[in-house]
CSV table of C-alpha atoms in Angstrom, one decimal:
chain,number,residue,atom,x,y,z
A,1,MET,CA,-0.1,0.2,0.0
A,2,ASP,CA,1.5,3.4,-1.2
A,3,ASP,CA,-0.4,6.0,0.2
A,4,GLU,CA,2.0,8.8,-0.6
A,5,GLN,CA,1.8,7.7,-4.4
A,6,LEU,CA,-2.1,7.5,-4.2
A,7,GLN,CA,-2.2,11.0,-2.6
A,8,SER,CA,0.2,12.6,-5.3
A,9,ASP,CA,-1.9,10.7,-8.2
A,10,ILE,CA,-5.1,12.7,-6.2
A,11,ARG,CA,-3.2,15.9,-6.2
A,12,LYS,CA,-2.4,15.4,-10.2
A,13,ALA,CA,-6.1,14.6,-10.9
A,14,LEU,CA,-7.3,17.4,-9.6
A,15,ASP,CA,-5.9,19.6,-12.4
A,16,LEU,CA,-6.3,16.8,-15.1
A,17,ASP,CA,-10.0,16.7,-14.1
A,18,SER,CA,-11.0,20.4,-13.7
A,19,ARG,CA,-13.4,20.1,-16.3
A,20,ASP,CA,-15.5,17.8,-14.7
A,21,PRO,CA,-18.8,19.4,-13.4
A,22,GLU,CA,-18.9,17.7,-9.8
A,23,LEU,CA,-15.0,19.1,-9.2
A,24,SER,CA,-15.6,22.4,-10.8
A,25,ALA,CA,-18.6,23.0,-8.4
A,26,ALA,CA,-16.2,22.0,-5.4
A,27,LEU,CA,-13.6,24.0,-6.6
A,28,ALA,CA,-15.7,27.3,-7.0
A,29,ALA,CA,-17.1,26.3,-3.7
A,30,ALA,CA,-13.8,26.2,-2.1
A,31,HIS,CA,-13.0,29.8,-3.7
A,32,ARG,CA,-16.3,31.2,-2.2
A,33,GLY,CA,-15.2,30.3,1.2
A,34,ASP,CA,-17.9,27.4,1.7
A,35,SER,CA,-17.1,26.1,5.3
A,36,ARG,CA,-17.2,22.7,3.9
A,37,TRP,CA,-14.9,22.8,1.2
A,38,SER,CA,-11.4,24.0,1.6
A,39,ARG,CA,-7.9,24.1,-0.7
A,40,ASP,CA,-4.8,23.3,1.6
A,41,GLU,CA,-1.2,24.3,1.5
A,42,GLU,CA,-0.3,20.5,-0.3
A,43,GLY,CA,-2.6,21.1,-3.4
A,44,PHE,CA,-5.2,19.1,-1.6
A,45,LEU,CA,-9.1,19.8,-2.2
A,46,ARG,CA,-10.8,19.0,1.2
A,47,PHE,CA,-14.5,18.1,2.1
A,48,ASN,CA,-15.1,18.6,5.6
A,49,GLY,CA,-11.4,17.8,6.2
A,50,ARG,CA,-10.9,14.9,4.1
A,51,ILE,CA,-9.4,14.6,1.0
A,52,TYR,CA,-11.6,14.8,-2.2
A,53,VAL,CA,-10.7,12.0,-4.8
A,54,PRO,CA,-11.8,13.1,-8.5
A,55,ASP,CA,-13.3,9.8,-10.1
A,56,VAL,CA,-10.0,9.6,-12.8
A,57,LEU,CA,-7.5,7.3,-13.0
A,58,ASP,CA,-8.9,4.7,-10.9
A,59,LEU,CA,-8.4,6.7,-8.0
A,60,CYS,CA,-11.6,5.5,-5.9
A,61,LEU,CA,-10.5,1.9,-6.6
A,62,ARG,CA,-7.1,2.2,-5.2
A,63,VAL,CA,-8.4,4.0,-2.1
A,64,LEU,CA,-10.3,0.9,-1.5
A,65,ARG,CA,-7.9,-1.6,-2.2
A,66,SER,CA,-5.7,0.5,0.4
A,67,ARG,CA,-8.9,0.5,3.1
A,68,HIS,CA,-10.4,-3.0,2.3
A,69,ASP,CA,-8.1,-5.4,0.4
A,70,HIS,CA,-4.9,-4.7,2.1
A,71,PRO,CA,-3.6,-6.5,5.6
A,72,THR,CA,-3.5,-3.7,7.4
A,73,ALA,CA,-6.8,-3.0,6.4
A,74,GLY,CA,-8.3,-6.5,7.2
A,75,HIS,CA,-11.2,-7.2,4.3
A,76,TRP,CA,-13.7,-6.1,6.9
A,77,GLY,CA,-17.6,-5.5,6.2
A,78,GLN,CA,-19.3,-2.3,4.7
A,79,ASN,CA,-19.5,-0.1,7.8
A,80,LYS,CA,-16.0,-0.6,9.1
A,81,THR,CA,-14.4,-0.1,5.5
A,82,GLN,CA,-16.5,2.7,5.1
A,83,ALA,CA,-15.4,4.2,8.5
A,84,LEU,CA,-11.6,3.5,7.4
A,85,VAL,CA,-12.1,5.5,4.1
A,86,LEU,CA,-13.9,8.7,5.7
A,87,ARG,CA,-11.1,8.9,8.1
A,88,ASP,CA,-9.0,10.4,5.3
A,89,TYR,CA,-11.4,10.5,1.7
A,90,ALA,CA,-14.5,11.8,0.5
A,91,TRP,CA,-16.4,11.5,-3.0
A,92,PRO,CA,-19.6,12.0,-4.2
A,93,GLY,CA,-21.5,8.3,-4.4
A,94,LEU,CA,-18.8,7.1,-1.7
A,95,ARG,CA,-21.2,4.9,0.6
A,96,ALA,CA,-23.0,3.1,-2.5
A,97,TYR,CA,-19.4,2.6,-3.9
A,98,VAL,CA,-18.0,1.1,-0.5
A,99,ARG,CA,-21.4,-1.4,-0.4
A,100,ASP,CA,-20.7,-2.6,-4.1
A,101,TYR,CA,-17.0,-3.2,-3.3
A,102,VAL,CA,-17.4,-5.2,-0.3
A,103,LYS,CA,-20.6,-6.8,-1.1
A,104,SER,CA,-18.9,-8.2,-4.5
A,105,CYS,CA,-15.3,-9.1,-2.9
A,106,THR,CA,-14.9,-12.6,-3.7
A,107,GLN,CA,-12.0,-13.1,-1.0
A,108,CYS,CA,-14.9,-12.1,1.9
A,109,ALA,CA,-17.5,-14.3,0.2
A,110,ARG,CA,-15.2,-17.4,0.6
A,111,VAL,CA,-13.8,-16.7,3.9
A,112,LYS,CA,-16.8,-15.1,5.8
A,113,THR,CA,-19.9,-16.6,8.0
A,114,PRO,CA,-23.4,-15.4,6.3
A,115,ARG,CA,-25.5,-13.7,8.9
A,116,HIS,CA,-28.6,-14.3,7.3
A,117,LEU,CA,-31.0,-17.2,8.2
A,118,PRO,CA,-30.9,-20.6,6.2
A,119,TYR,CA,-32.4,-20.7,2.6
A,120,GLY,CA,-34.9,-22.6,1.8
A,121,THR,CA,-38.4,-23.8,3.8
A,122,LEU,CA,-38.0,-27.2,5.6
A,123,LYS,CA,-38.4,-30.2,3.7
A,124,GLN,CA,-39.9,-33.2,5.8
A,125,LEU,CA,-38.7,-36.7,5.3
A,126,PRO,CA,-41.7,-38.8,4.4
A,127,ILE,CA,-43.6,-40.7,6.7
A,128,PRO,CA,-43.1,-44.6,6.8
A,129,GLU,CA,-45.8,-46.4,5.8
A,130,ARG,CA,-45.1,-49.4,8.4
A,131,PRO,CA,-42.7,-50.1,11.5
A,132,TRP,CA,-39.2,-50.2,11.0
A,133,ASN,CA,-39.2,-49.8,7.1
A,134,SER,CA,-37.7,-46.0,8.1
A,135,ILE,CA,-35.0,-45.9,10.5
A,136,SER,CA,-32.5,-43.3,11.8
A,137,MET,CA,-28.9,-44.3,13.3
A,138,ASP,CA,-26.2,-42.8,14.7
A,139,LEU,CA,-23.2,-43.3,17.5
A,140,ILE,CA,-22.6,-42.2,20.8
A,141,GLU,CA,-18.8,-42.0,21.0
A,142,GLN,CA,-15.6,-41.6,23.3
A,143,LEU,CA,-17.6,-43.0,26.2
A,144,PRO,CA,-15.6,-44.2,29.2
A,145,SER,CA,-14.9,-48.1,28.9
A,146,SER,CA,-17.5,-50.4,30.2
A,147,GLY,CA,-17.0,-53.7,29.8
A,148,GLY,CA,-14.5,-53.1,26.7
A,149,TYR,CA,-17.2,-50.8,25.3
A,150,THR,CA,-16.8,-47.1,24.2
A,151,ALA,CA,-19.2,-46.4,22.4
A,152,ILE,CA,-23.3,-47.0,21.5
A,153,LEU,CA,-25.0,-47.6,18.4
A,154,VAL,CA,-28.6,-46.1,18.4
A,155,ALA,CA,-31.0,-47.0,15.9
A,156,VAL,CA,-34.6,-45.7,16.0
A,157,ASP,CA,-37.9,-46.5,14.0
A,158,ARG,CA,-39.0,-43.3,12.6
A,159,LEU,CA,-42.9,-44.6,12.7
A,160,THR,CA,-43.1,-46.0,16.4
A,161,LYS,CA,-40.3,-44.3,17.8
A,162,GLN,CA,-38.6,-47.6,18.9
A,163,ALA,CA,-35.3,-47.1,19.9
A,164,ILE,CA,-32.3,-50.2,20.1
A,165,PHE,CA,-29.4,-49.5,22.1
A,166,ILE,CA,-26.2,-51.4,21.2
A,167,PRO,CA,-22.9,-51.0,23.3
A,168,THR,CA,-19.8,-51.2,20.9
A,169,HIS,CA,-16.5,-49.3,20.4
A,170,ASP,CA,-15.2,-46.1,19.1
A,171,THR,CA,-13.0,-48.3,16.2
A,172,LEU,CA,-16.4,-49.7,14.7
A,173,THR,CA,-15.9,-50.7,10.9
A,174,ALA,CA,-18.6,-50.7,8.5
A,175,SER,CA,-18.8,-54.7,8.5
A,176,GLU,CA,-18.7,-55.0,12.5
A,177,LEU,CA,-21.4,-52.5,11.8
A,178,ALA,CA,-23.5,-54.2,9.8
A,179,ASP,CA,-22.9,-57.7,12.2
A,180,LEU,CA,-24.6,-55.4,15.1
A,181,PHE,CA,-27.4,-54.8,12.9
A,182,VAL,CA,-27.9,-58.2,11.6
A,183,MET,CA,-28.0,-59.6,15.3
A,184,HIS,CA,-30.2,-56.7,16.8
A,185,VAL,CA,-32.4,-55.2,14.2
A,186,PHE,CA,-32.5,-57.5,11.1
A,187,SER,CA,-33.4,-60.4,13.4
A,188,LYS,CA,-36.7,-58.7,14.6
A,189,HIS,CA,-37.6,-56.6,11.9
A,190,GLY,CA,-36.2,-57.0,9.0
A,191,VAL,CA,-34.4,-54.6,6.3
A,192,PRO,CA,-35.5,-51.3,6.2
A,193,SER,CA,-35.9,-49.8,2.9
A,194,HIS,CA,-34.8,-46.0,4.0
A,195,VAL,CA,-32.1,-45.3,6.5
A,196,THR,CA,-30.9,-41.7,7.5
A,197,SER,CA,-28.1,-40.5,9.6
A,198,ASP,CA,-26.6,-37.1,10.7
A,199,ARG,CA,-23.3,-38.8,9.5
A,200,GLY,CA,-24.3,-38.5,5.9
A,201,SER,CA,-24.6,-40.7,2.9
A,202,GLU,CA,-20.8,-41.8,3.2
A,203,PHE,CA,-21.7,-43.4,6.5
A,204,VAL,CA,-25.0,-44.8,5.6
A,205,SER,CA,-23.8,-46.3,2.1
A,206,HIS,CA,-20.6,-47.9,3.7
A,207,PHE,CA,-23.2,-49.6,6.1
A,208,PHE,CA,-25.5,-51.0,3.6
A,209,ARG,CA,-22.7,-52.5,1.2
A,210,SER,CA,-21.5,-54.5,4.5
A,211,LEU,CA,-24.8,-55.2,5.5
A,212,GLY,CA,-25.2,-56.6,1.7
A,213,LYS,CA,-22.4,-59.1,2.2
A,214,ALA,CA,-23.6,-59.8,5.5
A,215,LEU,CA,-27.1,-61.0,4.5
A,216,ASP,CA,-25.6,-62.2,0.8
A,217,MET,CA,-28.1,-60.2,-0.6
A,218,ARG,CA,-28.3,-57.2,-3.1
A,219,LEU,CA,-29.9,-54.4,-1.2
A,220,HIS,CA,-31.8,-51.1,-2.8
A,221,PHE,CA,-32.3,-48.4,-0.4
A,222,THR,CA,-32.6,-44.7,-0.2
A,223,SER,CA,-30.9,-42.7,2.1
A,224,GLY,CA,-27.8,-40.2,2.2
A,225,TYR,CA,-27.3,-36.8,3.3
A,226,HIS,CA,-30.5,-35.2,4.4
A,227,PRO,CA,-29.5,-31.3,5.5
A,228,GLU,CA,-33.0,-31.1,6.8
A,229,GLY,CA,-33.4,-34.5,8.7
A,230,ASP,CA,-35.8,-34.5,11.6
A,231,GLY,CA,-32.9,-34.9,14.0
A,232,GLN,CA,-34.9,-38.0,15.6
A,233,THR,CA,-31.8,-39.9,16.8
A,234,GLU,CA,-30.1,-36.9,18.1
A,235,ARG,CA,-33.0,-36.2,20.4
A,236,VAL,CA,-32.7,-40.0,21.4
A,237,ASN,CA,-29.0,-39.5,22.1
A,238,GLN,CA,-29.8,-36.4,24.1
A,239,THR,CA,-32.5,-38.8,26.4
A,240,LEU,CA,-30.4,-41.9,26.9
A,241,GLU,CA,-26.9,-39.9,27.9
A,242,GLN,CA,-29.5,-37.8,30.8
A,243,TYR,CA,-30.6,-41.7,31.6
A,244,LEU,CA,-27.1,-42.9,32.1
A,245,ARG,CA,-25.5,-39.5,33.8
A,246,ILE,CA,-28.5,-40.3,36.6
A,247,TYR,CA,-27.8,-44.1,36.8
A,248,CYS,CA,-24.1,-44.9,36.2
A,249,ASN,CA,-22.0,-45.4,39.3
A,250,TYR,CA,-18.9,-42.6,40.2
A,251,GLN,CA,-16.2,-44.4,37.9
A,252,GLN,CA,-18.6,-44.5,35.0
A,253,ASP,CA,-18.0,-47.8,34.2
A,254,ASN,CA,-21.3,-49.5,34.2
A,255,TRP,CA,-23.0,-47.9,31.8
A,256,ALA,CA,-23.1,-51.2,29.5
A,257,ARG,CA,-24.9,-53.1,31.6
A,258,LEU,CA,-27.3,-50.2,32.1
A,259,LEU,CA,-28.1,-50.2,28.6
A,260,PRO,CA,-31.1,-52.9,28.5
A,261,LEU,CA,-32.9,-51.1,31.4
A,262,ALA,CA,-32.2,-47.7,29.7
A,263,GLU,CA,-34.0,-49.3,26.3
A,264,PHE,CA,-36.8,-50.6,28.1
A,265,ALA,CA,-37.5,-47.3,29.9
A,266,TYR,CA,-37.5,-45.1,26.7
A,267,ASN,CA,-39.5,-47.3,24.7
A,268,ASN,CA,-42.3,-47.7,28.0
A,269,ALA,CA,-42.4,-44.3,28.1
A,270,PRO,CA,-45.0,-41.8,26.1
A,271,ASN,CA,-43.2,-40.7,22.8
A,272,ALA,CA,-43.8,-36.5,22.6
A,273,THR,CA,-44.9,-36.7,18.9
A,274,THR,CA,-47.5,-39.7,19.1
A,275,GLY,CA,-48.6,-39.5,22.6
A,276,ILE,CA,-48.1,-43.3,23.2
A,277,SER,CA,-45.1,-45.3,24.1
A,278,PRO,CA,-43.2,-47.0,21.5
A,279,PHE,CA,-43.8,-50.4,23.2
A,280,PHE,CA,-47.3,-50.1,22.4
A,281,ALA,CA,-47.0,-48.5,18.8
A,282,ASN,CA,-45.2,-51.9,18.2
A,283,LYS,CA,-47.2,-54.8,20.2
A,284,GLY,CA,-50.7,-53.0,21.2
A,285,TYR,CA,-50.0,-53.5,24.6
A,286,HIS,CA,-48.0,-52.2,27.5
A,287,PRO,CA,-45.6,-54.3,29.0
A,288,GLY,CA,-45.7,-55.4,32.7
A,289,LEU,CA,-43.8,-54.0,35.2
A,290,THR,CA,-45.0,-56.2,38.1
A,291,VAL,CA,-46.2,-60.0,38.5
A,292,HIS,CA,-49.8,-60.4,39.1
A,293,PRO,CA,-50.5,-64.3,39.2
A,294,GLU,CA,-54.2,-64.0,40.5
A,295,ARG,CA,-54.9,-61.6,37.1
A,296,ASP,CA,-57.0,-63.6,34.8
A,297,LEU,CA,-55.1,-62.6,31.4
A,298,THR,CA,-58.5,-63.9,29.3
A,299,SER,CA,-61.1,-61.6,31.3
A,300,ALA,CA,-62.9,-59.1,29.4
A,301,ARG,CA,-60.5,-56.1,31.2
A,302,ALA,CA,-57.8,-58.0,29.3
A,303,ARG,CA,-59.5,-57.9,26.1
A,304,GLU,CA,-59.8,-54.2,26.4
A,305,PHE,CA,-56.5,-53.8,25.5
A,306,ALA,CA,-56.4,-55.5,22.6
A,307,VAL,CA,-55.8,-53.1,19.8
A,308,ASP,CA,-56.0,-53.3,15.8
A,309,LEU,CA,-52.2,-52.5,15.0
A,310,GLU,CA,-53.3,-50.9,11.8
A,311,GLU,CA,-55.5,-48.8,13.1
A,312,LEU,CA,-53.1,-47.9,15.4
A,313,HIS,CA,-50.0,-47.5,12.9
A,314,THR,CA,-52.5,-45.1,11.0
A,315,GLU,CA,-53.1,-43.1,13.9
A,316,LEU,CA,-49.7,-42.9,14.7
A,317,ARG,CA,-48.9,-41.5,10.9
A,318,LYS,CA,-51.5,-38.7,11.7
A,319,GLN,CA,-49.9,-37.6,15.0
A,320,ILE,CA,-46.8,-37.7,13.2
A,321,ALA,CA,-47.9,-35.8,10.6
A,322,GLU,CA,-49.4,-33.2,12.9
A,323,ALA,CA,-46.4,-32.9,14.9
A,324,GLN,CA,-44.4,-32.0,11.2
A,325,ALA,CA,-47.0,-29.7,10.2
A,326,ARG,CA,-46.4,-27.6,13.7
A,327,TYR,CA,-42.6,-28.1,13.7
A,328,GLN,CA,-42.8,-26.8,9.8
A,329,VAL,CA,-44.4,-23.8,10.5
A,330,GLN,CA,-42.0,-23.0,13.5
A,331,ALA,CA,-38.9,-23.9,11.6
A,332,ASP,CA,-40.0,-21.5,8.7
A,333,LYS,CA,-40.0,-18.8,10.7
A,334,HIS,CA,-36.4,-19.1,10.9
A,335,ARG,CA,-35.7,-19.8,7.5
A,336,LEU,CA,-35.7,-17.2,4.1
A,337,PRO,CA,-37.4,-18.3,1.1
A,338,ALA,CA,-35.2,-19.8,-1.4
A,339,PRO,CA,-33.3,-17.4,-4.0
A,340,ASP,CA,-34.8,-17.7,-7.3
A,341,PHE,CA,-31.5,-18.9,-9.0
A,342,ARG,CA,-31.4,-19.3,-12.6
A,343,ILE,CA,-29.1,-21.1,-15.3
A,344,GLY,CA,-25.8,-19.4,-15.3
A,345,ASP,CA,-26.2,-18.1,-12.3
A,346,LEU,CA,-22.5,-17.8,-10.2
A,347,VAL,CA,-22.8,-19.4,-6.4
A,348,TYR,CA,-20.3,-20.3,-3.7
A,349,LEU,CA,-20.5,-23.9,-2.3
A,350,LYS,CA,-20.4,-24.6,1.4
A,351,ALA,CA,-17.0,-26.1,2.2
A,352,GLU,CA,-18.3,-27.9,5.3
A,353,HIS,CA,-19.1,-31.1,3.6
A,354,ILE,CA,-15.9,-31.4,1.3
A,355,ARG,CA,-12.4,-32.7,2.2
A,356,THR,CA,-9.7,-30.9,0.6
A,357,THR,CA,-6.0,-31.2,1.2
A,358,ARG,CA,-5.6,-28.2,3.1
A,359,PRO,CA,-4.1,-28.9,6.8
A,360,SER,CA,-6.9,-27.2,8.9
A,361,LYS,CA,-10.3,-26.6,8.4
A,362,LYS,CA,-10.0,-23.8,10.8
A,363,LEU,CA,-8.0,-21.7,8.7
A,364,SER,CA,-9.8,-23.1,5.4
A,365,GLU,CA,-12.5,-20.9,3.5
A,366,LYS,CA,-16.0,-21.3,4.5
A,367,PHE,CA,-16.8,-21.4,0.8
A,368,LEU,CA,-15.6,-22.4,-2.8
A,369,GLY,CA,-16.0,-20.9,-5.8
A,370,PRO,CA,-17.9,-19.4,-7.6
A,371,PHE,CA,-19.3,-21.7,-9.6
A,372,GLU,CA,-21.6,-21.8,-12.6
A,373,ILE,CA,-25.3,-23.4,-12.4
A,374,ILE,CA,-25.9,-25.6,-15.3
A,375,ALA,CA,-29.2,-27.2,-14.2
A,376,LYS,CA,-32.0,-27.3,-11.7
A,377,VAL,CA,-33.1,-30.3,-9.7
A,378,GLY,CA,-36.4,-30.8,-8.2
A,379,THR,CA,-37.3,-27.7,-6.0
A,380,HIS,CA,-34.3,-27.3,-3.6
A,381,SER,CA,-31.1,-28.7,-5.6
A,382,TYR,CA,-28.8,-27.3,-8.3
A,383,THR,CA,-26.2,-29.0,-10.6
A,384,LEU,CA,-23.0,-26.9,-10.6
A,385,ARG,CA,-20.3,-26.7,-12.8
A,386,LEU,CA,-17.0,-27.9,-10.9
A,387,PRO,CA,-13.4,-27.7,-11.9
A,388,ASP,CA,-11.4,-31.1,-13.0
A,389,SER,CA,-9.9,-31.1,-9.5
A,390,MET,CA,-13.5,-31.5,-7.9
A,391,ARG,CA,-14.9,-33.9,-10.4
A,392,ALA,CA,-15.3,-37.0,-7.8
A,393,ILE,CA,-17.7,-35.0,-6.2
A,394,HIS,CA,-21.5,-35.2,-7.3
A,395,PRO,CA,-22.2,-31.8,-8.6
A,396,VAL,CA,-25.6,-31.8,-7.1
A,397,PHE,CA,-26.3,-29.7,-4.1
A,398,HIS,CA,-29.2,-28.4,-2.1
A,399,ILE,CA,-29.9,-25.0,-1.9
A,400,SER,CA,-29.0,-24.7,1.8
A,401,GLN,CA,-25.3,-25.6,0.7
A,402,LEU,CA,-25.2,-22.2,-1.7
A,403,GLU,CA,-24.8,-18.4,-1.6
A,404,PRO,CA,-25.1,-16.3,-4.3
A,405,ALA,CA,-22.4,-14.4,-5.8
A,406,THR,CA,-22.6,-10.7,-6.1
A,407,PRO,CA,-21.6,-9.7,-9.6
A,408,ASN,CA,-18.9,-7.0,-9.7
A,409,VAL,CA,-20.0,-3.8,-10.7
A,410,ILE,CA,-16.6,-1.7,-9.8
A,411,PRO,CA,-15.2,-0.8,-13.5
A,412,GLY,CA,-11.2,-1.6,-13.5
A,413,ARG,CA,-11.6,-4.1,-10.5
A,414,VAL,CA,-9.6,-7.2,-11.2
A,415,GLN,CA,-10.1,-9.7,-8.0
A,416,PRO,CA,-7.5,-12.6,-7.3
A,417,PRO,CA,-8.6,-16.0,-8.6
A,418,PRO,CA,-10.1,-18.5,-6.1
A,419,PRO,CA,-7.4,-21.3,-4.3
A,420,PRO,CA,-7.4,-24.4,-5.8
A,421,VAL,CA,-9.5,-26.8,-4.5
A,422,ILE,CA,-8.4,-30.2,-4.2
A,423,VAL,CA,-10.2,-33.1,-3.0
A,424,ASP,CA,-8.8,-35.3,-0.2
A,425,GLY,CA,-9.5,-39.0,-0.2
A,426,GLU,CA,-13.4,-40.4,-0.7
A,427,PRO,CA,-15.6,-37.7,-1.6
A,428,GLU,CA,-18.7,-37.0,1.0
A,429,TYR,CA,-20.7,-37.2,-1.9
A,430,GLU,CA,-20.2,-40.5,-3.2
A,431,ILE,CA,-21.7,-43.3,-5.3
A,432,SER,CA,-24.0,-46.0,-3.5
A,433,GLU,CA,-24.3,-48.9,-6.2
A,434,ILE,CA,-23.2,-49.6,-9.5
A,435,LEU,CA,-26.4,-50.8,-11.5
A,436,ASP,CA,-24.7,-51.9,-14.9
A,437,SER,CA,-21.9,-51.6,-17.4
A,438,LYS,CA,-21.6,-51.1,-21.0
A,439,LEU,CA,-19.1,-50.6,-24.0
A,440,ASP,CA,-19.1,-47.2,-25.6
A,441,ARG,CA,-16.6,-47.1,-28.7
A,442,ARG,CA,-17.5,-43.3,-29.4
A,443,TRP,CA,-15.0,-42.8,-26.3
A,444,LYS,CA,-11.6,-42.3,-27.3
A,445,THR,CA,-9.6,-42.7,-23.8
A,446,CYS,CA,-11.7,-45.1,-22.3
A,447,LYS,CA,-14.9,-47.2,-23.9
A,448,LEU,CA,-16.0,-48.6,-20.6
A,449,LEU,CA,-18.8,-47.1,-18.3
A,450,TYR,CA,-20.8,-47.8,-15.5
A,451,LEU,CA,-24.2,-46.5,-14.3
A,452,VAL,CA,-24.0,-45.5,-10.9
A,453,ARG,CA,-26.4,-44.5,-8.5
A,454,TRP,CA,-25.1,-41.2,-6.1
A,455,ALA,CA,-25.7,-41.6,-2.4
A,456,GLY,CA,-28.2,-39.0,-1.3
A,457,TYR,CA,-29.7,-38.0,-4.5
A,458,GLU,CA,-32.3,-40.4,-4.9
A,459,GLY,CA,-35.6,-39.3,-6.5
A,460,THR,CA,-34.0,-36.6,-8.5
A,461,ASP,CA,-33.1,-36.6,-12.2
A,462,GLU,CA,-29.3,-36.7,-11.2
A,463,GLU,CA,-30.1,-40.1,-8.7
A,464,THR,CA,-28.2,-42.1,-11.8
A,465,SER,CA,-25.8,-41.5,-14.4
A,466,TRP,CA,-22.9,-42.8,-16.9
A,467,ILE,CA,-19.2,-42.1,-15.9
A,468,LEU,CA,-16.1,-43.7,-17.6
A,469,ALA,CA,-14.8,-46.4,-15.9
A,470,THR,CA,-11.4,-44.2,-14.9
A,471,GLU,CA,-13.6,-42.4,-13.0
A,472,LEU,CA,-14.2,-45.0,-10.4
A,473,GLY,CA,-10.8,-45.2,-8.8
A,474,HIS,CA,-12.4,-44.5,-5.4
A,475,ALA,CA,-15.0,-47.3,-5.8
A,476,GLN,CA,-13.1,-50.2,-6.6
A,477,GLU,CA,-15.0,-52.4,-4.4
A,478,LEU,CA,-18.2,-51.6,-5.8
A,479,VAL,CA,-17.1,-52.2,-9.0
A,480,LEU,CA,-15.9,-55.9,-7.9
A,481,ASP,CA,-19.0,-56.3,-6.2
A,482,PHE,CA,-21.1,-55.6,-9.2
A,483,HIS,CA,-18.7,-57.8,-11.5
A,484,ARG,CA,-19.3,-60.9,-9.2
A,485,THR,CA,-22.8,-60.4,-9.4
A,486,TYR,CA,-23.1,-60.1,-12.9
A,487,PRO,CA,-19.8,-62.0,-14.5
A,488,ASP,CA,-21.1,-61.7,-18.1
A,489,LYS,CA,-21.2,-57.8,-17.9
A,490,PRO,CA,-18.4,-55.8,-19.5
A,491,GLY,CA,-15.4,-55.0,-17.4
A,492,PRO,CA,-13.5,-54.7,-15.3
A,493,LEU,CA,-11.3,-52.1,-16.9
A,494,GLU,CA,-8.2,-54.3,-17.2
A,495,LYS,CA,-10.3,-56.9,-19.4
A,496,VAL,CA,-11.6,-54.4,-21.8
A,497,ALA,CA,-8.4,-52.2,-22.0
């Protein structure tokens, strides 16, 4: 930042720009003795003591570079930047100029946290048709050791709200997770058609691949990254942790033995959403807490508790729908209508769910881009044109992951290009299944293509797509599984190269 050179150029511009009507009027006011205007001994024209900047030679732009972009300025927001400029300088339209400059700053857009409410009204998960057809799963980790266990796998049915608490350990693999699921969930309720988890599509797709191997069957499911999930498992986790805080011993090493009691207590208590206990919702009766040998279980009173489960589950869906409607009203109070993005618009992409090769997320950009929108998918998602370094990532993103890019309207301004984005390891938005393969002779570099299903994008136009075999380096396990099941299909790559 060379303020001396900048101010020297401002003095010279006063002579060059003397024919400008605004400058001529200002000089005339100073000559008349207007108290707001003055001409000092250094040759500066001043307005209320501030140096007047003529609109020539990119002088206003250079002032903003020194008071916004420079390391001593700090890339502050509109108000702070304006205050820094007004300490020394003035010109007509200064406030609007500063506003446009700051709003269109790409470096600010990539690193700063938006202060507005989330975009897009809440999109609820569908209400399940039957018990254990749709579940949510999560892990409570980093617990003190209890019987060799350090974590709890929590599985919750989204219709009846019944929960299963399974002791495990922090280093649980996808294969071990599938074994636990078979032992504790599948053996009682079968395979669900939908699984959701706050851990995202990668967690769920790994689990389903391992579950298919454990059961020796090919599974089809819907799942994935739902940025607007119902938060069900998180609330169950909080309830379970509260129970364990109350009943575990001082050494906190007996919580694993308490899990069966915690599970019973949770499932026997009325659920806030449905109004009935998960146990009753599944069985149609309440479990016994005490023994009454004298009670005649065939009496008319006992038959009063007999419930038509189909009617009960219909009532559950009604209660869940009403609860979702109430939640929708409250949630949408804290959301903004989705921007009307159009094809060709530029947007920034949240970096939160994308792993890069940078050492720390703490000092990394909060947003990547800007990237061009090339298609709209459904009502809440968009396809972006991503650079080659991000081609492993599925290019469809929910609107909550996007921020509009303000176009630059400052003449002569050249902004620094965005830093390179190199995706590290397996992408967060990944392939859940390979459906088919084919040979296409039109491709010169690689003639083998695979039809893949993208995890987290079920029910959209972008759910499946054909991609080159050379782009499946991170999904070789899926490729091998596909060819073991369909040995007559074209591939793998080494056989057709």
